[in-house]
Short mmCIF file of C-alpha atoms in Angstrom, two decimals:
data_model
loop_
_atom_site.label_atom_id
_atom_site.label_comp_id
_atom_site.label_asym_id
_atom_site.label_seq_id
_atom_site.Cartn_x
_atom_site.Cartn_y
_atom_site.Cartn_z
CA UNK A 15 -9.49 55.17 2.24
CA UNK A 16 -11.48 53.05 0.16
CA UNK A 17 -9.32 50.90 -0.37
CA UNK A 18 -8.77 50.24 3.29
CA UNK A 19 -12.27 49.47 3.96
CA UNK A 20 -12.21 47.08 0.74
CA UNK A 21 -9.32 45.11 2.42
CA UNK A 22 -11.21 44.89 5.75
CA UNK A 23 -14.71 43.83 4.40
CA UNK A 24 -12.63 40.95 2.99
CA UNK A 25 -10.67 39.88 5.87
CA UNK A 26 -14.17 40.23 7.63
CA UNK A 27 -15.78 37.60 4.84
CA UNK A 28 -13.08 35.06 5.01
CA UNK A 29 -13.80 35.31 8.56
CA UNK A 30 -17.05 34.56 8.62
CA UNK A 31 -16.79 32.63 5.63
CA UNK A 32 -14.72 30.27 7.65
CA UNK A 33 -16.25 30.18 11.40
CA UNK A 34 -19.67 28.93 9.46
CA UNK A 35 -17.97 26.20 8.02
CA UNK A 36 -16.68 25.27 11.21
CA UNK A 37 -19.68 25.76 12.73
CA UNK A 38 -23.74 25.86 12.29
CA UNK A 39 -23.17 22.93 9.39
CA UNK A 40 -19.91 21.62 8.77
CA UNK A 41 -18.70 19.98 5.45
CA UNK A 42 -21.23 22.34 3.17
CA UNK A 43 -18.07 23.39 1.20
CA UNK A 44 -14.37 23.74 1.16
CA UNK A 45 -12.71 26.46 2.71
CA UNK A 46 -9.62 27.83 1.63
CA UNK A 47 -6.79 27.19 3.87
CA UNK A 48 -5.65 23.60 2.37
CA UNK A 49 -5.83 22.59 -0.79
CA UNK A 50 -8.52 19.33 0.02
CA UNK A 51 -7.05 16.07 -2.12
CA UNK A 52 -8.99 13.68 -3.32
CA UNK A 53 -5.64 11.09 -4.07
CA UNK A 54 -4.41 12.35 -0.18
CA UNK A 55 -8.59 11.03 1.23
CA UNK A 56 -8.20 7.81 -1.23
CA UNK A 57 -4.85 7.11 0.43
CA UNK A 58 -6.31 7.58 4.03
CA UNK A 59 -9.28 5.19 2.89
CA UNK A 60 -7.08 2.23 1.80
CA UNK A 61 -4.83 2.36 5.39
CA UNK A 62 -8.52 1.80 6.94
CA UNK A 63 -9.85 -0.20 4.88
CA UNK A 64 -13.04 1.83 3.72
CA UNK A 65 -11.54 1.11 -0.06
CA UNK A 66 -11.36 -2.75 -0.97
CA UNK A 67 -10.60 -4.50 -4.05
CA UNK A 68 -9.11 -2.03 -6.36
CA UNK A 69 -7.33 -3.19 -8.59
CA UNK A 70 -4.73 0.01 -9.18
CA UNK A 71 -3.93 3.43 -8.26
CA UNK A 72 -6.73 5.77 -9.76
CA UNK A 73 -4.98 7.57 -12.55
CA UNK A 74 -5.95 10.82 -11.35
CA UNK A 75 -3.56 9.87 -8.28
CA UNK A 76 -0.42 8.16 -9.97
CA UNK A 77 1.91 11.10 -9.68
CA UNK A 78 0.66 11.45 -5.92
CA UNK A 79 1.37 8.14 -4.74
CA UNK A 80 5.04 8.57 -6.73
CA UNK A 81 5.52 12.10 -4.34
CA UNK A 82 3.80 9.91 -1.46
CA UNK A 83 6.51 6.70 -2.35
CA UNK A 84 9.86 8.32 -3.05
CA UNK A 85 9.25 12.27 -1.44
CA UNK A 86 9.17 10.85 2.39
CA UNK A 87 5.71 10.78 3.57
CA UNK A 88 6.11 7.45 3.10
CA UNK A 89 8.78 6.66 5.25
CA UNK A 90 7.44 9.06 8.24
CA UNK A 91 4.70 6.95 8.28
CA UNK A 92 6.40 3.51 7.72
CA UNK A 93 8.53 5.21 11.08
CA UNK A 94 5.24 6.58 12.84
CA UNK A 95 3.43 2.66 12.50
CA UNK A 96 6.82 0.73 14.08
CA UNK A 97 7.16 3.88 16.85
CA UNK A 98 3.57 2.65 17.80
CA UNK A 99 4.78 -0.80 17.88
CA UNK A 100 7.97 -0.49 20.10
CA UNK A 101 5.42 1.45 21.94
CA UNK A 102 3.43 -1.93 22.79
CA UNK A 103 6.34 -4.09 22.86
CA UNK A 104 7.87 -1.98 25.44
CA UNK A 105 4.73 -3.16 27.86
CA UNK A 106 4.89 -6.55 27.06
CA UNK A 107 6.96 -9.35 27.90
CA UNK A 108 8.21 -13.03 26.02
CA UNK A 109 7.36 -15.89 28.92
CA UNK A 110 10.23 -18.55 29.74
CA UNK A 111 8.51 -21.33 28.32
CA UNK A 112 9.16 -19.27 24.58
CA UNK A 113 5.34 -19.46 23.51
CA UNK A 114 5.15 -15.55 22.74
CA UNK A 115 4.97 -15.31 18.83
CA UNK A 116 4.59 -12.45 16.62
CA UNK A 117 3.36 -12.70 13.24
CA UNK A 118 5.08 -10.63 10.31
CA UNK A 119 4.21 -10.57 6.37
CA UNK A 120 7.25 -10.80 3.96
CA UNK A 121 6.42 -8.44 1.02
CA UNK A 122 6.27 -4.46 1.58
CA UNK A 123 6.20 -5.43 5.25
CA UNK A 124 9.66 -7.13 6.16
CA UNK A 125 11.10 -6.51 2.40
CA UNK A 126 10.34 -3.67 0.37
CA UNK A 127 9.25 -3.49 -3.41
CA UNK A 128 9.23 0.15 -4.33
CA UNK A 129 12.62 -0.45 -6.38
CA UNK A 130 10.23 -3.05 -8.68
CA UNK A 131 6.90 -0.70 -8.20
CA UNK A 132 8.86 2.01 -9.76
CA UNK A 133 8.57 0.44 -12.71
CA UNK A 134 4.57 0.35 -12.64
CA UNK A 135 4.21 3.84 -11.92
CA UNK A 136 3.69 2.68 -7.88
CA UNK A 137 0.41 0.79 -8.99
CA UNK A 138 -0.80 3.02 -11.61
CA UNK A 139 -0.33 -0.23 -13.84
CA UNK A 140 -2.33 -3.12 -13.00
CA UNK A 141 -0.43 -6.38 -11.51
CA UNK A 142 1.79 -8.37 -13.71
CA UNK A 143 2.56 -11.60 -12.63
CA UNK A 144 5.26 -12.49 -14.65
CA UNK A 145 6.93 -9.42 -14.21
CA UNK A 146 6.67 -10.08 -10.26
CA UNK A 147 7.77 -13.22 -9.96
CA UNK A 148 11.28 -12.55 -12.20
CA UNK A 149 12.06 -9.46 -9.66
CA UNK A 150 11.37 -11.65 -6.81
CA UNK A 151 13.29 -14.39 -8.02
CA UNK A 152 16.22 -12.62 -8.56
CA UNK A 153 15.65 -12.27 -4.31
CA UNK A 154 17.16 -8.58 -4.48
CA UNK A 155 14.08 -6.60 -2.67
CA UNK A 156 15.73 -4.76 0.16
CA UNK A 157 15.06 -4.18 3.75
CA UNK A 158 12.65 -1.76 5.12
CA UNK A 159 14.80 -0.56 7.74
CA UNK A 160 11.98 0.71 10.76
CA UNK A 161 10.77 -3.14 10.05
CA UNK A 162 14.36 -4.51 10.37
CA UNK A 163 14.76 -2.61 13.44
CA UNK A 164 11.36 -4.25 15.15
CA UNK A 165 12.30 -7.66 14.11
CA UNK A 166 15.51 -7.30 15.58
CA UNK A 167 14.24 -6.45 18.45
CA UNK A 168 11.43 -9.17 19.01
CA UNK A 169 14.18 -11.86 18.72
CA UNK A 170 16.12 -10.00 21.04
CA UNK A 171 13.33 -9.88 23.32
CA UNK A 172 12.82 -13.71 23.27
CA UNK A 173 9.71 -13.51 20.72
CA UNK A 174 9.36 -16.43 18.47
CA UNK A 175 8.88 -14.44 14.60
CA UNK A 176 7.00 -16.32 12.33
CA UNK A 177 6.91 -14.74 8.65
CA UNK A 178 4.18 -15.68 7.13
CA UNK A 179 3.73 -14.43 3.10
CA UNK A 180 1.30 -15.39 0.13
CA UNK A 181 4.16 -16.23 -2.19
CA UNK A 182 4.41 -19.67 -3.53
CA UNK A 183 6.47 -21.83 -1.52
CA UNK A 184 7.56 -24.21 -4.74
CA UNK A 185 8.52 -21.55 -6.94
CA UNK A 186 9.72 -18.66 -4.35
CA UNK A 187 11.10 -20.50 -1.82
CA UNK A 188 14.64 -20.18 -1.79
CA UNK A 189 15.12 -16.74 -3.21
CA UNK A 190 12.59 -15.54 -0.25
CA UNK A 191 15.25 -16.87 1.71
CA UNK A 192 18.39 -15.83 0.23
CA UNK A 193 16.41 -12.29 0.25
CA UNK A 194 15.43 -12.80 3.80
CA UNK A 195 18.78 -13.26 5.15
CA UNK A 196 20.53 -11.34 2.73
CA UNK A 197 18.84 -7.89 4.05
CA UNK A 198 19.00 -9.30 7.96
CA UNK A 199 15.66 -11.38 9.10
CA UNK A 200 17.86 -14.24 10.61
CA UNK A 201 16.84 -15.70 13.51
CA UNK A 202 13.15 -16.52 12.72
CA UNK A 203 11.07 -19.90 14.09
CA UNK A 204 9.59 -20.13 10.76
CA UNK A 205 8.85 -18.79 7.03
CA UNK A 206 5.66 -20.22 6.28
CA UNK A 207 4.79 -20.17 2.76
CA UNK A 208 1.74 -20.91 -0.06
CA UNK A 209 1.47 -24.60 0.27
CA UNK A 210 0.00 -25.94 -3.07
CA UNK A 211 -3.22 -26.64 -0.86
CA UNK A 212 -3.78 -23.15 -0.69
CA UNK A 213 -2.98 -21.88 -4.54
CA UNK A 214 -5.88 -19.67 -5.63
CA UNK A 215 -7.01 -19.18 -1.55
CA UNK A 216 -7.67 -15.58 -0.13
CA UNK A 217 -4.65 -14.14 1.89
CA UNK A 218 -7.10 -14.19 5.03
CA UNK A 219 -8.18 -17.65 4.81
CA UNK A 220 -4.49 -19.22 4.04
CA UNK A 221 -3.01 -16.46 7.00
CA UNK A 222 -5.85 -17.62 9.34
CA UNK A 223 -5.45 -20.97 9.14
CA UNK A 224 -1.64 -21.03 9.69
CA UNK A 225 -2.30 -19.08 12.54
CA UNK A 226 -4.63 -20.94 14.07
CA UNK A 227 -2.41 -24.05 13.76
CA UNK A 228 0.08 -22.27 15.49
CA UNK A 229 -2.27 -21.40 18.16
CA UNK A 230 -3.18 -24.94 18.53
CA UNK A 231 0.51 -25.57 19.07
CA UNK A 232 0.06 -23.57 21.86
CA UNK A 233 1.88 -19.73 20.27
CA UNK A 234 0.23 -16.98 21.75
CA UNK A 235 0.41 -14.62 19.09
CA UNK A 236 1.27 -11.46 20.84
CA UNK A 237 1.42 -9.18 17.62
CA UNK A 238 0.76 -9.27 13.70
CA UNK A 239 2.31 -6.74 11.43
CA UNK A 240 1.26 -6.56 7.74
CA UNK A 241 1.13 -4.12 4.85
CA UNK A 242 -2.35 -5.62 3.58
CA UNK A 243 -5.87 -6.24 5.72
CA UNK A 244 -5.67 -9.45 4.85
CA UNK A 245 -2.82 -10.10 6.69
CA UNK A 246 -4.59 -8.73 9.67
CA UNK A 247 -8.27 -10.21 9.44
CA UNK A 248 -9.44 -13.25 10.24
CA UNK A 249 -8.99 -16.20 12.94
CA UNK A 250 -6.76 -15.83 15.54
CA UNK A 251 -5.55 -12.44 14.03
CA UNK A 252 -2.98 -11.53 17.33
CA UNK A 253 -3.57 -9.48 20.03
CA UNK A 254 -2.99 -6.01 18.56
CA UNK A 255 -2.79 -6.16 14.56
CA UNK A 256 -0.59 -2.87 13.07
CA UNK A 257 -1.18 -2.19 9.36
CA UNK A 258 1.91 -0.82 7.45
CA UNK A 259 1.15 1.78 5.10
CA UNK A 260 0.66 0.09 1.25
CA UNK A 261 -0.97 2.38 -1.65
CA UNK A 262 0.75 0.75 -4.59
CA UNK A 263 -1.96 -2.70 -4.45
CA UNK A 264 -4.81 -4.82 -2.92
CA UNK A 265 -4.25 -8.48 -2.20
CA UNK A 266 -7.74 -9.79 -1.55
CA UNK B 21 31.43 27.23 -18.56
CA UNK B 22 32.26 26.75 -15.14
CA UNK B 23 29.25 27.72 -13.96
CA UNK B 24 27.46 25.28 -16.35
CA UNK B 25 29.54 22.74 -15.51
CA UNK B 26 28.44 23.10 -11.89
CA UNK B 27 25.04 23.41 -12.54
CA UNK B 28 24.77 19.94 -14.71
CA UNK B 29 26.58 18.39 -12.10
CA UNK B 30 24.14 19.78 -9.05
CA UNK B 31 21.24 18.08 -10.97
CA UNK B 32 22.99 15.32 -11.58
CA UNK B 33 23.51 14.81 -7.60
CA UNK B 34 20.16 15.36 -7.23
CA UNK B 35 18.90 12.76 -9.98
CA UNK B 36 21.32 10.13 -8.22
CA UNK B 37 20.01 11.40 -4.41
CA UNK B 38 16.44 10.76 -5.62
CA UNK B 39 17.12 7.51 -7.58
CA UNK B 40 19.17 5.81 -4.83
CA UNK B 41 16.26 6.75 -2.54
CA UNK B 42 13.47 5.31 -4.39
CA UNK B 43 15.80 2.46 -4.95
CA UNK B 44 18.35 0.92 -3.17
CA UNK B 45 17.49 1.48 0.06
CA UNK B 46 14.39 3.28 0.47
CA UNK B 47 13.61 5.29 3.64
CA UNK B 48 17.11 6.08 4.95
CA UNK B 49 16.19 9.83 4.49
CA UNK B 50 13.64 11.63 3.29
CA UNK B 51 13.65 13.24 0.02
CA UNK B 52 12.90 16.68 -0.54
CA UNK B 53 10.20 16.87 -2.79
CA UNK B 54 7.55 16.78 -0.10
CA UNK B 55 7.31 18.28 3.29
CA UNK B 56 7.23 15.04 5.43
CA UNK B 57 4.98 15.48 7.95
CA UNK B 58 4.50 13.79 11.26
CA UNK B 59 1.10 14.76 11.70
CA UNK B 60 -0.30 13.98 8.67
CA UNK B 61 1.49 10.46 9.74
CA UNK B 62 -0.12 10.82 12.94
CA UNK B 63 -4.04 10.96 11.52
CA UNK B 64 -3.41 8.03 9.58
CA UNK B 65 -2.31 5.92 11.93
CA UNK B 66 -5.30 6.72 14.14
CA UNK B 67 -7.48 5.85 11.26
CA UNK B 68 -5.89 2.87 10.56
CA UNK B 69 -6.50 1.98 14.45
CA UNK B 70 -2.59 2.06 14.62
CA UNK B 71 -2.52 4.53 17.41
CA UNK B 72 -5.07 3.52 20.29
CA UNK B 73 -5.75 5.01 23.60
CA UNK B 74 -4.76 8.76 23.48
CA UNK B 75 -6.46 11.11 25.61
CA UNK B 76 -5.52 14.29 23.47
CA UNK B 77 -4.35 15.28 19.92
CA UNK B 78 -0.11 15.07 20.52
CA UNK B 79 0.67 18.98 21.12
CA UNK B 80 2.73 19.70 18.29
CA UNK B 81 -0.14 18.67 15.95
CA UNK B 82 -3.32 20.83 17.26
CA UNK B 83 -2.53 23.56 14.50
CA UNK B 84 -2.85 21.02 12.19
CA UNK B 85 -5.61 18.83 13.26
CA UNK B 86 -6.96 22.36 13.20
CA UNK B 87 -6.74 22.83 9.57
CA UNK B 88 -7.73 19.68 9.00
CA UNK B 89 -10.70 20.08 10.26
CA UNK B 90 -12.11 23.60 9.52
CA UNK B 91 -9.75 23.32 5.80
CA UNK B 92 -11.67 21.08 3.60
CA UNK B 93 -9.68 17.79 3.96
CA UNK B 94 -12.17 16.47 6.50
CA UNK B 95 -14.85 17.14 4.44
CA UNK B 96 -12.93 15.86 1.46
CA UNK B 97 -12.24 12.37 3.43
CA UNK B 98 -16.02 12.16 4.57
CA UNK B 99 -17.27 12.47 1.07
CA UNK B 100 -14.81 9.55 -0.14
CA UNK B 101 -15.78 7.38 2.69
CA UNK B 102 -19.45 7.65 1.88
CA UNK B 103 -18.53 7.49 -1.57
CA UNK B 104 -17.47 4.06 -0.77
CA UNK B 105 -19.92 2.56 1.46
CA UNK B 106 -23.17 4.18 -1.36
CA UNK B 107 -20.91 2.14 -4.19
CA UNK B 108 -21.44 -0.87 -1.84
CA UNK B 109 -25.27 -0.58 -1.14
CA UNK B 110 -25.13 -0.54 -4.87
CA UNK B 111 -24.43 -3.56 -4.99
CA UNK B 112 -26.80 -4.76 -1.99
CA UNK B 113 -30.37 -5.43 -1.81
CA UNK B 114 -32.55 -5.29 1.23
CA UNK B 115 -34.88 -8.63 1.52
CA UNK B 116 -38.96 -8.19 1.51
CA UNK B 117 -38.62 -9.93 4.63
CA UNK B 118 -37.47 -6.49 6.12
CA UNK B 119 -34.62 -7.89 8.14
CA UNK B 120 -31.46 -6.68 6.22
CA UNK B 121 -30.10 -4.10 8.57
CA UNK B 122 -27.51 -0.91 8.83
CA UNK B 123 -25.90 0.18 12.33
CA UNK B 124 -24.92 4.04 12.53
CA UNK B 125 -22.85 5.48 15.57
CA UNK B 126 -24.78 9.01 16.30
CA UNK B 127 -21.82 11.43 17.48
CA UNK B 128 -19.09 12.31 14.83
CA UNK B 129 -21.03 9.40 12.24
CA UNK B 130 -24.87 11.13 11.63
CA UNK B 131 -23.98 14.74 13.86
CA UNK B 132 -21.15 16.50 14.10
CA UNK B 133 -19.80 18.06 17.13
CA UNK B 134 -17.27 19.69 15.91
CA UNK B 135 -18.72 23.25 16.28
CA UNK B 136 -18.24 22.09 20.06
CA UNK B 137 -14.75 20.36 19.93
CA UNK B 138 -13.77 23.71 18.17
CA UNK B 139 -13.64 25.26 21.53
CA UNK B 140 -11.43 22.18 22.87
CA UNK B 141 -8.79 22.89 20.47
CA UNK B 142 -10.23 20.54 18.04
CA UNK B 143 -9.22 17.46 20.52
CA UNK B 144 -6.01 18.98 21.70
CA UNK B 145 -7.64 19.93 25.50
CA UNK B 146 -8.72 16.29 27.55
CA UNK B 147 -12.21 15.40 27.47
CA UNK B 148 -14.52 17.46 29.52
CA UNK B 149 -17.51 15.52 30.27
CA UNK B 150 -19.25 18.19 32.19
CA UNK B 151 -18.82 20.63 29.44
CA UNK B 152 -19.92 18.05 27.11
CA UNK B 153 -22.85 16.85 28.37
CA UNK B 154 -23.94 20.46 28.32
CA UNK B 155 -23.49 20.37 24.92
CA UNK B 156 -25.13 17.44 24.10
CA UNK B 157 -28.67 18.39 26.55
CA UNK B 158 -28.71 21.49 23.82
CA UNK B 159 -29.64 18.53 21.01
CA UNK B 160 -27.72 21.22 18.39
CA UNK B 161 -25.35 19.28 16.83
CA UNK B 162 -25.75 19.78 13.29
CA UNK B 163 -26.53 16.76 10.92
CA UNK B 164 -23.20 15.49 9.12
CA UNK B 165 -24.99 15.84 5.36
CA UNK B 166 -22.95 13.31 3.53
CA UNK B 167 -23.89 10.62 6.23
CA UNK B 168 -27.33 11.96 5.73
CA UNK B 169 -27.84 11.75 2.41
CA UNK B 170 -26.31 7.99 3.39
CA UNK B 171 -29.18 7.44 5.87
CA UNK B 172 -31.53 8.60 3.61
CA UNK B 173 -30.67 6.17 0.66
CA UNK B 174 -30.78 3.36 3.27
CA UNK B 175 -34.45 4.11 4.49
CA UNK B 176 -35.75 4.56 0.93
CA UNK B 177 -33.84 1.21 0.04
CA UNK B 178 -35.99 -0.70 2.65
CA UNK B 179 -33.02 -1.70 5.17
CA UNK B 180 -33.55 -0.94 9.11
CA UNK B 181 -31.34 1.27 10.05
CA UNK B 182 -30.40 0.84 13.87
CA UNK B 183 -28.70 3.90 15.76
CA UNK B 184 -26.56 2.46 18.53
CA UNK B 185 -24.64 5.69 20.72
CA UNK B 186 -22.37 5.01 23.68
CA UNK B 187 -24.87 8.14 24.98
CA UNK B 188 -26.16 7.74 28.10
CA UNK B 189 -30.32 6.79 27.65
CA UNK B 190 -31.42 8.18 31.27
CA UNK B 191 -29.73 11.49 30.85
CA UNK B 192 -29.71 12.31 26.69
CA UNK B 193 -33.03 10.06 25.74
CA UNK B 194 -34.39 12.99 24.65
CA UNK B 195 -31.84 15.75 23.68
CA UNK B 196 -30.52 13.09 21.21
CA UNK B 197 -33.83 11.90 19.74
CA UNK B 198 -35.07 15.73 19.21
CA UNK B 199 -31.72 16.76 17.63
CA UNK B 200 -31.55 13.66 15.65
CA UNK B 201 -35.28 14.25 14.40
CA UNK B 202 -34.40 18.16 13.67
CA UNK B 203 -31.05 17.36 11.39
CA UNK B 204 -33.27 14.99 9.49
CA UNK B 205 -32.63 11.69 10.88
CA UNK B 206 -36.29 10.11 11.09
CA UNK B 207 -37.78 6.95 10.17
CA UNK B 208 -35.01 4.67 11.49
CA UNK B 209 -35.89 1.08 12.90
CA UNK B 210 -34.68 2.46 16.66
CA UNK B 211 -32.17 4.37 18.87
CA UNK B 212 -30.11 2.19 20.64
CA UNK B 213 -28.95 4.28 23.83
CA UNK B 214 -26.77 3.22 26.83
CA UNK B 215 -28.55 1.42 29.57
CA UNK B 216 -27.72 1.94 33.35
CA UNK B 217 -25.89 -1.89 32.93
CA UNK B 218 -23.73 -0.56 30.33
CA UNK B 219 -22.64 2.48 32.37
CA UNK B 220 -18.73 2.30 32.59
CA UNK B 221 -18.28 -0.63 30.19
CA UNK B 222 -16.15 -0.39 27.12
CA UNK B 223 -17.53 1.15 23.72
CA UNK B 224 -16.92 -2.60 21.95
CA UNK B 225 -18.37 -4.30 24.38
CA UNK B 226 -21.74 -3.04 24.50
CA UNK B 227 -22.16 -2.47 21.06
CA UNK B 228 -21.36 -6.03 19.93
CA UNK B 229 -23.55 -7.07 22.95
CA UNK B 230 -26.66 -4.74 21.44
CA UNK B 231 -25.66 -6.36 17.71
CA UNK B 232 -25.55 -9.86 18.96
CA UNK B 233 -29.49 -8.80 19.69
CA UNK B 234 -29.94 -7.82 16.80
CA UNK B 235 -28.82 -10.96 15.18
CA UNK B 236 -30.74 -13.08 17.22
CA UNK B 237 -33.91 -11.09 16.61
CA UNK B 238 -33.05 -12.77 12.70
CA UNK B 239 -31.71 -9.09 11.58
CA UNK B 240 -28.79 -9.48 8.87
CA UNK B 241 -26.28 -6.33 9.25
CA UNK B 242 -24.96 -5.47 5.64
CA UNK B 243 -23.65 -3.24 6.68
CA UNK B 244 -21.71 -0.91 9.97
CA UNK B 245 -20.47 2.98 10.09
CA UNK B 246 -19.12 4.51 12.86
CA UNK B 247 -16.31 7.14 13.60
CA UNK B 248 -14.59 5.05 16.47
CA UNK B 249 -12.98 1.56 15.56
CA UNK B 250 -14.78 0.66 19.00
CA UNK B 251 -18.03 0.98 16.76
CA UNK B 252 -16.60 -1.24 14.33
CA UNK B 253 -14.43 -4.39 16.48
CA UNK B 254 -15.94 -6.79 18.51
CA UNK B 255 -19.15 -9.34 18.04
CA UNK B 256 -21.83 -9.46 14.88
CA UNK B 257 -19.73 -6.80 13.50
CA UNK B 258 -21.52 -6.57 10.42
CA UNK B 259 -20.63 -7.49 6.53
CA UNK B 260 -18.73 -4.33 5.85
CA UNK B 261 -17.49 -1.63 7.87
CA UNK B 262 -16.84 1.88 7.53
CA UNK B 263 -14.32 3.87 9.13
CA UNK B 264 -15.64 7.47 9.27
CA UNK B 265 -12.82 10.15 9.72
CA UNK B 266 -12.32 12.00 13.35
CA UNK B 267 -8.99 12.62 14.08
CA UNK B 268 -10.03 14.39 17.77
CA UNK B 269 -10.94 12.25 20.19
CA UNK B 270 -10.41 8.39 21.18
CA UNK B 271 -13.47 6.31 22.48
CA UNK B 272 -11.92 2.65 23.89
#
C-alpha cells in the first residue's frame, strides 16, 4: 500500500511540477519531457539570424550538426523552405513583357557542399580557402534536388533566374558553369559573379548592388532564395526573401 | 560463419547507404539516424520568417508545439537568444547625450502569455480576441525573466528603452502599464501603445511609423527585440535585431 501512495505522490509532483512551469512564471527551469539542446537553440538562432559572424560550429555541437547534415533533418527542412516557396509561386504570375526575375545564390543554395563539408567536420573546422577553391574547381558539387525542382519550375513558369554567387568570377568561372549545367540549372538569364571590383566586398553590398542594377533595367525581382542573410539583406532584396537552412558557415 | 558473413555485410550496406547519402547526392532519402521531423522543420521556418501568414499551428504539430513549449526547449532557445543580443550590448555603449535607444515588443518579448495560449492549444485553436482581451484587462502575464534581466542591463547601461505593443492604448493603457510595472518592467523611456489611427493597420507599419519618430526626435536605436518579424521589418529598423522565439501565433 505504501508503495502505491509513493507512486501517486510522484505522478502528483511531476504534475504540478510541470503546470507551474507552464504557468505562474514560465522559463524558471527545465522540465523533463525533452531533453532541451543547446546545439538544436544555436541552430534555430543562425536560420534567424540572432547569431552573426561565427566563424565555426561550436565544438560542443560538431557531432549535432553531422546528425543534423547527413541523419535527414536536414533535408525535411531543405523540403519544408521550397514547399513554402511553390506555395508563393503558385499565387503569382511571370508578365508577357518577361520582367519577372527571381534571384537564387549558387553555393549550398542551387549546389550543395556537404560532400566537401564532410571533410571539415560540417564547420567544426574553420574555413580553408585553398581547400575550397580545389573542390570547387574540380566543379563536382551536386544538385540539391528540392532547389532543382523550384528552378525548374520558375523557368517553366516564364521567370527570368538570375544566379547570383560570391565566388570569383576570374578564377571560378567556368567550373561554376560546367557544375551548373552539369547537375541541371540550364536555362538561366544570367550567372552573375565577383567582379574584381568587388574582391574583399561584403556579400550584401556586392548582392545589393547587382540587384539594384537589375532593377534599374527594369526586373522586378519577384523572389530571392539564399542559404546565407546576406544573400537576403540589403537593397532591393525581392519581394519575399526565403532563407535555406545553412549551419556549416557565416559569409558576412 | 554464415551468420558472420551476413552480419559484416549488413553493416557494410549500411556504411555505403549512409556514405552515398552524405555524399553523392544528398537528400534523396532520409537517413535513419535521426527521426526527421516535420515539425521541428515547421518552427524553424517560422522563425526564419519562411512561413508567413498562418492563422493556427498546422494540426499534426499541436502535440509538439506543446512540448516545445511547456518541455524546456523554449526556454532553452530564449536563453540563447538573449545570450546573443547581452554579448552585443557588450560591445555597445550608450552616449552621455542619452539618445542611444532599445525598442522591446511587450507580448511574448518582456511577458509571456503563454499560461493563456496554454488553454488555446498552445496556438493550435484561431485567435480569440474576445477571450484575449479578457486576458490581457487581468494585467497577469508573468514577466519573461531572461528578457528581464535584458531590460534591466539596458536601463542600468543608460540606453532608453522604448516599449512599442500593437495593444490597443484606449482599451489596455492601463492593464498593460500595471502588469508591466508588477513583473518588474519600470524605468523605461515610454510605452508606445496603439492609437485609434493605427486601429486595423498592419503590425510593420505602425511600428516603423512610431520608430521613424523616434529617429527624428535624434534617438539612435542600437538595438530591436521582438517575438514577431512584424516587430523587426519595415522603417528605422534598428542596428541589430532580435528574433525572440514563439512558435504560436502569427502577427502580419
Amino acid at each position: 500500500m505504501v508503495a502505491i501512495w509513493e507512486l501517486l505522490l510522484l505522478v502528483l509532483a511531476n504534475h504540478l511540477l510541470r503546470a507551474s512551469e507552464a504557468g505562474a512564471r514560465p522559463c524558471l527551469r527545465s522540465a523533463m519531457g525533452l531533453d532541451p539542446s543547446y546545439c538544436l537553440s544555436w541552430r534555430v538562432a543562425v536560420e534567424a539570424n540572432n547569431v552573426r559572424a561565427w566563424r565555426t560550429v561550436p565544438a560542443q555541437c560538431v557531432r549535432y550538426i553531422e546528425e543534423y547534415m547527413v541523419g535527414g533533418q536536414y533535408c525535411r527542412d531543405l523540403d519544408t523552405v521550397v514547399d513554402q516557396i511553390l506555395a508563393y509561386l503558385n499565387g503569382i504570375t511571370a508578365a508577357a513583357d518577361g520582367l519577372d526575375a527571381w534571384i537564387l545564390d549558387v553555393d549550398d543554395t542551387c549546389l550543395s557542399n556537404t560532400l566537401y563539408y564532410k571533410d571539415k567536420h560540417f564547420g567544426g573546422d574553420p574555413f580553408d580557402r585553398m581547400a575550397f577553391k580545389s573542390w570547387a574547381l574540380r566543379g563536382t558539387s551536386p544538385a540539391i534536388l528540392a532547389v532543382l525542382h523550384l528552378y525548374r519550375k520558375l523557368i517553366e513558369r516564364g521567370f527570368k533566374v538570375f544566379l547570383i554567387t560570391g565566388r570569383d568570377e576570374e578564377v571560378f568561372c567556368s567550373s561554376t558553369t560546367q557544375n551548373l549545367h552539369a547537375q541541371g540549372f540550364t536555362g538561366y538569364e544570367r550567372l552573375i559573379m565577383r567582379s574584381a571590383e568587388f574582391r574583399g566586398a561584403g556579400a550584401t553590398a556586392f548582392k545589393s548592388e547587382r540587384r539594384k542594377q537589375l532593377v534599374a533595367e527594369g526586373f522586378r525581382i519577384r523572389g530571392n532564395v539564399g542559404d546565407q542573410w546576406s544573400d537576403l539583406l540589403g537593397d532591393c532584396a525581392g519581394d519575399r526573401i526565403f532563407k535555406i537552412p545553412n549551419p556549416m558557415y557565416f559569409v558576412p
